[in-house]
XYZ file of C-alpha atoms in Angstrom:
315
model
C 40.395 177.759 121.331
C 43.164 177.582 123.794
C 42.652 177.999 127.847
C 45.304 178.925 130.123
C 44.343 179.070 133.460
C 45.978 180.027 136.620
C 44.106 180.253 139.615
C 45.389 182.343 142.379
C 44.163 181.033 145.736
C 43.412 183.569 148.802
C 46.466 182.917 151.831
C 44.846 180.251 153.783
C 45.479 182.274 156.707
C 43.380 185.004 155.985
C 40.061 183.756 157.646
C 42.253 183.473 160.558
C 43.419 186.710 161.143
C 39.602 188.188 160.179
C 38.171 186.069 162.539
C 40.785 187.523 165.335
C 40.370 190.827 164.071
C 36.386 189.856 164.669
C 36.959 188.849 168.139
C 38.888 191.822 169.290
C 36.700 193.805 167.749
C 32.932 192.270 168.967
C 34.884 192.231 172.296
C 35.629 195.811 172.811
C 32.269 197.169 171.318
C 30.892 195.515 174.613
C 33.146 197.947 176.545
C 32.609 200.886 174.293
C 28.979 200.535 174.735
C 28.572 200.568 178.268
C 30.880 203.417 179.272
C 29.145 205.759 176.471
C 25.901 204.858 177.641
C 26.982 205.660 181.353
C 29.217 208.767 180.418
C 26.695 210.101 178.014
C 28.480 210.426 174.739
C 27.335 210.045 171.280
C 30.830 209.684 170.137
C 31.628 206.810 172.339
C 28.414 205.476 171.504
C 28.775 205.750 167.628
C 32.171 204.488 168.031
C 30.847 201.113 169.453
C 28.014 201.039 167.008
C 30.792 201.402 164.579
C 32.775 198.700 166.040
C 29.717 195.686 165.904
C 29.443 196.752 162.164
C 32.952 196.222 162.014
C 32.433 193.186 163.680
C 29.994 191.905 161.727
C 31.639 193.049 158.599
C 35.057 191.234 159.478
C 33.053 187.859 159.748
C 31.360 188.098 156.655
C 34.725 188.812 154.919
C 35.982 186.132 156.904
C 33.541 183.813 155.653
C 33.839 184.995 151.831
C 37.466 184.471 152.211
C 36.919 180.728 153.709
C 34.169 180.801 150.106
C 36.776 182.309 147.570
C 39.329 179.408 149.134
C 36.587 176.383 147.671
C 37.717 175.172 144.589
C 35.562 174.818 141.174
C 32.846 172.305 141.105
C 30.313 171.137 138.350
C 27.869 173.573 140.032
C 30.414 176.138 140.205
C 32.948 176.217 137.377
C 34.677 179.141 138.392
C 34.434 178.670 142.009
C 33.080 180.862 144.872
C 35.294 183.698 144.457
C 32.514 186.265 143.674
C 31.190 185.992 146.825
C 33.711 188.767 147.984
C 32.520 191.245 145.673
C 28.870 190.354 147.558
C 30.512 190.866 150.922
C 31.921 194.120 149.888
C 28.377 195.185 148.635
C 26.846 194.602 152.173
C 29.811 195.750 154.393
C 28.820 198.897 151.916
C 25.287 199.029 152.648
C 25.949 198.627 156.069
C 28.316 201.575 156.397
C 26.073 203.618 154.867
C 23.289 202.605 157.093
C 25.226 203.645 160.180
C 26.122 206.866 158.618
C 22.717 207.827 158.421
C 21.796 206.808 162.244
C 25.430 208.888 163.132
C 23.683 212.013 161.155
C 20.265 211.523 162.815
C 21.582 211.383 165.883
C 24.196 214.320 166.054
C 21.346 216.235 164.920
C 19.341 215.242 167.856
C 21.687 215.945 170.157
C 23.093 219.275 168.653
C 19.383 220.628 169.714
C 18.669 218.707 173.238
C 22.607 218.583 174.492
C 23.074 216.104 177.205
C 25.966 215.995 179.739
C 29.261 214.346 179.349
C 31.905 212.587 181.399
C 34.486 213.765 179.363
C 37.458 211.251 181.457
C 35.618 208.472 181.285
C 34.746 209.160 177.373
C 38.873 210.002 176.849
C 40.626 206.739 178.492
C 37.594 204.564 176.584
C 38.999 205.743 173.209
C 42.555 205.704 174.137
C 42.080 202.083 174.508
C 39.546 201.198 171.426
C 42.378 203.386 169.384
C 44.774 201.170 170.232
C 42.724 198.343 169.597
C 42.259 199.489 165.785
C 45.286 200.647 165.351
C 46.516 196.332 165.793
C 43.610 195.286 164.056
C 44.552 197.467 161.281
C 47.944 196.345 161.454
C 46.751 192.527 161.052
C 44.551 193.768 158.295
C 46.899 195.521 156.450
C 49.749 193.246 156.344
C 47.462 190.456 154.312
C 46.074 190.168 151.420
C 44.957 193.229 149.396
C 41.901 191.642 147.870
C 38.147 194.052 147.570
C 37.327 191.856 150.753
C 40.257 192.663 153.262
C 39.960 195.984 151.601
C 35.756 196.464 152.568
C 36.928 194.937 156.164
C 39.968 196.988 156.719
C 37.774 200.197 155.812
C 35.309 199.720 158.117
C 38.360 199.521 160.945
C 40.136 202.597 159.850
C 36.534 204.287 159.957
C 36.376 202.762 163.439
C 40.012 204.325 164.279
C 38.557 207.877 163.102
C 35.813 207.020 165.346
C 38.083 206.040 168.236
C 40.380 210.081 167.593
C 36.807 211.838 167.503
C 35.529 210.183 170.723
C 39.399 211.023 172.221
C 39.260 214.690 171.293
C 36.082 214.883 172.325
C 36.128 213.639 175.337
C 39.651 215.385 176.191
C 37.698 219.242 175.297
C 34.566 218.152 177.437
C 36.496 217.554 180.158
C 38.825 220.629 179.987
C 36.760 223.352 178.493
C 32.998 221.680 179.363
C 32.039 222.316 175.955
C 29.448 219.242 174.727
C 28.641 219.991 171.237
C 31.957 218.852 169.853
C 30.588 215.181 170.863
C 28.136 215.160 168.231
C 29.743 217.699 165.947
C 33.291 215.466 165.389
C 30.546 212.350 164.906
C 28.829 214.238 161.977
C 32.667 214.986 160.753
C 33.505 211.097 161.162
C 29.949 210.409 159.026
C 30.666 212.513 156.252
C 34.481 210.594 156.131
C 32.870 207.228 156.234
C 30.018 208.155 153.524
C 32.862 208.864 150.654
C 34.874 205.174 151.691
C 31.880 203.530 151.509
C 30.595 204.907 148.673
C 33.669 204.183 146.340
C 33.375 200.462 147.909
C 30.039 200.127 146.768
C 30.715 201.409 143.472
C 33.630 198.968 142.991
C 31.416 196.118 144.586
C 28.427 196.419 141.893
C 31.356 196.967 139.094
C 32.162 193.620 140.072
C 28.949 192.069 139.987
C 28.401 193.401 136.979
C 31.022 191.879 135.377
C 32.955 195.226 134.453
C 36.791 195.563 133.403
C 38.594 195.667 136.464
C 39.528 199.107 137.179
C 43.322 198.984 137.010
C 42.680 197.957 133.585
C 42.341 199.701 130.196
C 40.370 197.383 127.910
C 41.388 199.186 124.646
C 44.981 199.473 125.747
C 45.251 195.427 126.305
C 43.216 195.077 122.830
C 46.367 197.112 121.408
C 48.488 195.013 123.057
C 47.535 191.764 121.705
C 46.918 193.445 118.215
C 50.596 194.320 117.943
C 51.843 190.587 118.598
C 53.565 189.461 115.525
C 51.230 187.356 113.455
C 48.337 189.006 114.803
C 46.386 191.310 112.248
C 43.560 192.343 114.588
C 41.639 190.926 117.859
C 37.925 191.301 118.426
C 35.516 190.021 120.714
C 37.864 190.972 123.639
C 36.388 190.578 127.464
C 37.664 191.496 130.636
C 36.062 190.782 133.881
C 37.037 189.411 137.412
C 36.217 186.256 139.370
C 37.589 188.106 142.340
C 39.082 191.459 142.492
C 42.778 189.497 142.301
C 41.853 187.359 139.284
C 40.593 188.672 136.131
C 39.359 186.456 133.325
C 40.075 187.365 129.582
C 38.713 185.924 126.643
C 39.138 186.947 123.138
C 39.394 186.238 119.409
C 42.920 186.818 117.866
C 42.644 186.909 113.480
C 46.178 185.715 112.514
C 48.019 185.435 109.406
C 49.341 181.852 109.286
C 47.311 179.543 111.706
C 50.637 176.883 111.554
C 52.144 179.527 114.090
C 49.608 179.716 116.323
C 51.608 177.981 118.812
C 53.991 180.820 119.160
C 51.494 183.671 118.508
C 49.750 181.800 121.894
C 52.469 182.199 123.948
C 53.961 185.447 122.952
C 50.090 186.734 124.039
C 50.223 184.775 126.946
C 53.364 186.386 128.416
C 52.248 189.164 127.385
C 49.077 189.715 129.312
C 50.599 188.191 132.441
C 53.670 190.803 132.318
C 51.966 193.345 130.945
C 48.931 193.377 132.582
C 48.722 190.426 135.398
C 46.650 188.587 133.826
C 46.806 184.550 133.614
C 43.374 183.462 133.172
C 42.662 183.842 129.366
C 41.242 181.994 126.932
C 41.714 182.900 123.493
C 40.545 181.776 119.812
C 42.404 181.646 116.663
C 40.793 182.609 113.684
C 42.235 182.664 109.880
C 42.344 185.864 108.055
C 39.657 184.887 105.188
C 37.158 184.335 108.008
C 34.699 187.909 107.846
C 33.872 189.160 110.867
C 30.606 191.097 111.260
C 32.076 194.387 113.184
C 29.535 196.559 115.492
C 29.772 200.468 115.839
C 29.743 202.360 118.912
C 32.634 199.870 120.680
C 35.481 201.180 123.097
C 38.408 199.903 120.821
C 38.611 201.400 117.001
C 37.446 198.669 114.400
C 38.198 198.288 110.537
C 36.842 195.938 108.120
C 39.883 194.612 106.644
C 41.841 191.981 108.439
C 45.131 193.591 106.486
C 48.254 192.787 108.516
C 49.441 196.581 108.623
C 46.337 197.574 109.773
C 46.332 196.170 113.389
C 43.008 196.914 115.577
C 41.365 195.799 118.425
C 37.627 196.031 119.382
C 35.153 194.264 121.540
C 31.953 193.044 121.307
């Protein structure tokens, strides 16, 4: 059995620039909050509410980040770096939490409407839209890891947040029309519920140990089939420590173990060019050895370990 392992640290700079992006953030709620509650708008409101999730959601990626950076330990052999997938799970929840209160309260509103200083409401957002827009600027420009990903969602949800509280501020105060307060928040809602749902999907995937989604498992079981001196591969895994590094073990039946050496490395270079992968482990095993094969699996399987008859499967 032969490890090669790679690990691909997070930037070390990336808890810094979440926990600026937290500051700003926390910061300008404060505002956001005070002139909505004065100026009477749900939109403003919902927009700060928005922005103290994102607040809170940028320091828990910030500390998953500062997690994922800790090295392996006896305790920990593979390190911390599934903590992000965690974060991403409650930044999830949490979104979807404040969806529901955004819902609840348009609705509320939409039957006992409530006057609105649409000037005040306008140069608020003007500035918190400016505010996410650098935010997601710093955000964007990092790493591109589930965790900057969950965090940099709930600030482009805040930006929507920011346009709906500027347009609706901007019609109040020409036209003196109120509903479009809480109608734009229920529009903003209904954007924010389809993010967060596809991050919460792709935070349990990760929990749950499941193939990362950019790749194919039966295509990379191909792949290592057709290396020469390989006459099949079984018990094939893919899974992630973190959404950058996924971990691939397998069990490669070749035709002369004295080559194994080179039928190692050719399937080393070829999962890290092929499919970015570095952290594998895999097992030689000699073509008399039978294999007990299992129905039902993702990759087609044969019984016969015959050279011409390449396969992959998992199990």
């Amino acid at each position: 059995m032969t490890h090669d392992h790679h690990h691909a640290h997070p930037a070390a700079d990336s808890g810094k620039t979440l926990m600026l992006a937290t500051a700003l953030t926390l910061g300008f709620a404060g505002v956001e909050a005070t002139v909505g509650l004065w100026a009477g708008s749900l939109a403003l409101v919902a927009d700060a509410g928005h922005m103290v999730n994102d607040a809170a959601a940028l320091a828990l990626a910030a500390g998953a980040a500062w997690l994922a950076r800790r090295g392996a330990s006896a305790r920990h052999s593979y390190g911390l770096g599934r903590v992000e997938f965690l974060a991403a799970l409650i930044n999830s929840a949490a979104l979807l939490a404040l969806v529901a209160w955004l819902v609840i309260s348009a609705i509320t509103r939409l039957h006992t409407p409530q006057a609105v200083e649409g000037v005040a409401v306008s140069l608020t957002a003007a500035l918190g839209l400016a505010l996410n827009l650098v935010v997601a600027w710093m955000l964007a420009r990092g790493e591109k890891t589930l965790n900057t990903r969950a965090a940099l969602l709930h600030v482009l949800g805040d930006l929507l947040g920011s346009v709906a509280a500027l347009v609706s501020g901007l019609i109040i105060a020409v036209s003196g029309w109120t509903p479009i307060d809480p109608l734009l928040s229920l529009a903003i809602g209904a954007l924010i519920l389809v993010s967060s749902l596809r991050l919460l999907r792709e935070s349990i995937h990760g929990l749950m140990e499941g193939v990362p989604p950019h790749l194919d498992l039966a295509r990379v079981g191909q792949a290592l089939a057709a290396v020469p001196g390989v006459a099949s591969v079984h018990d094939l895994h893919i899974w992630a420590v973190r959404s950058d590094l996924p971990v691939l073990t397998a069990h490669l039946v070749v035709s002369d173990l004295v080559a194994w050496e080179e039928i190692l490395e050719r399937s080393h270079a070829l999962l890290k060019h092929d499919f970015g992968i570095t952290h594998t482990t895999l097992q030689p095993e000699p073509m008399t050895r039978r294999v007990q094969w299992r129905d039902r699996l993702p990759v087609s399987n044969q019984r016969s370990h015959r050279p011409e008859n390449k396969d992959a499967s998992a199990c």
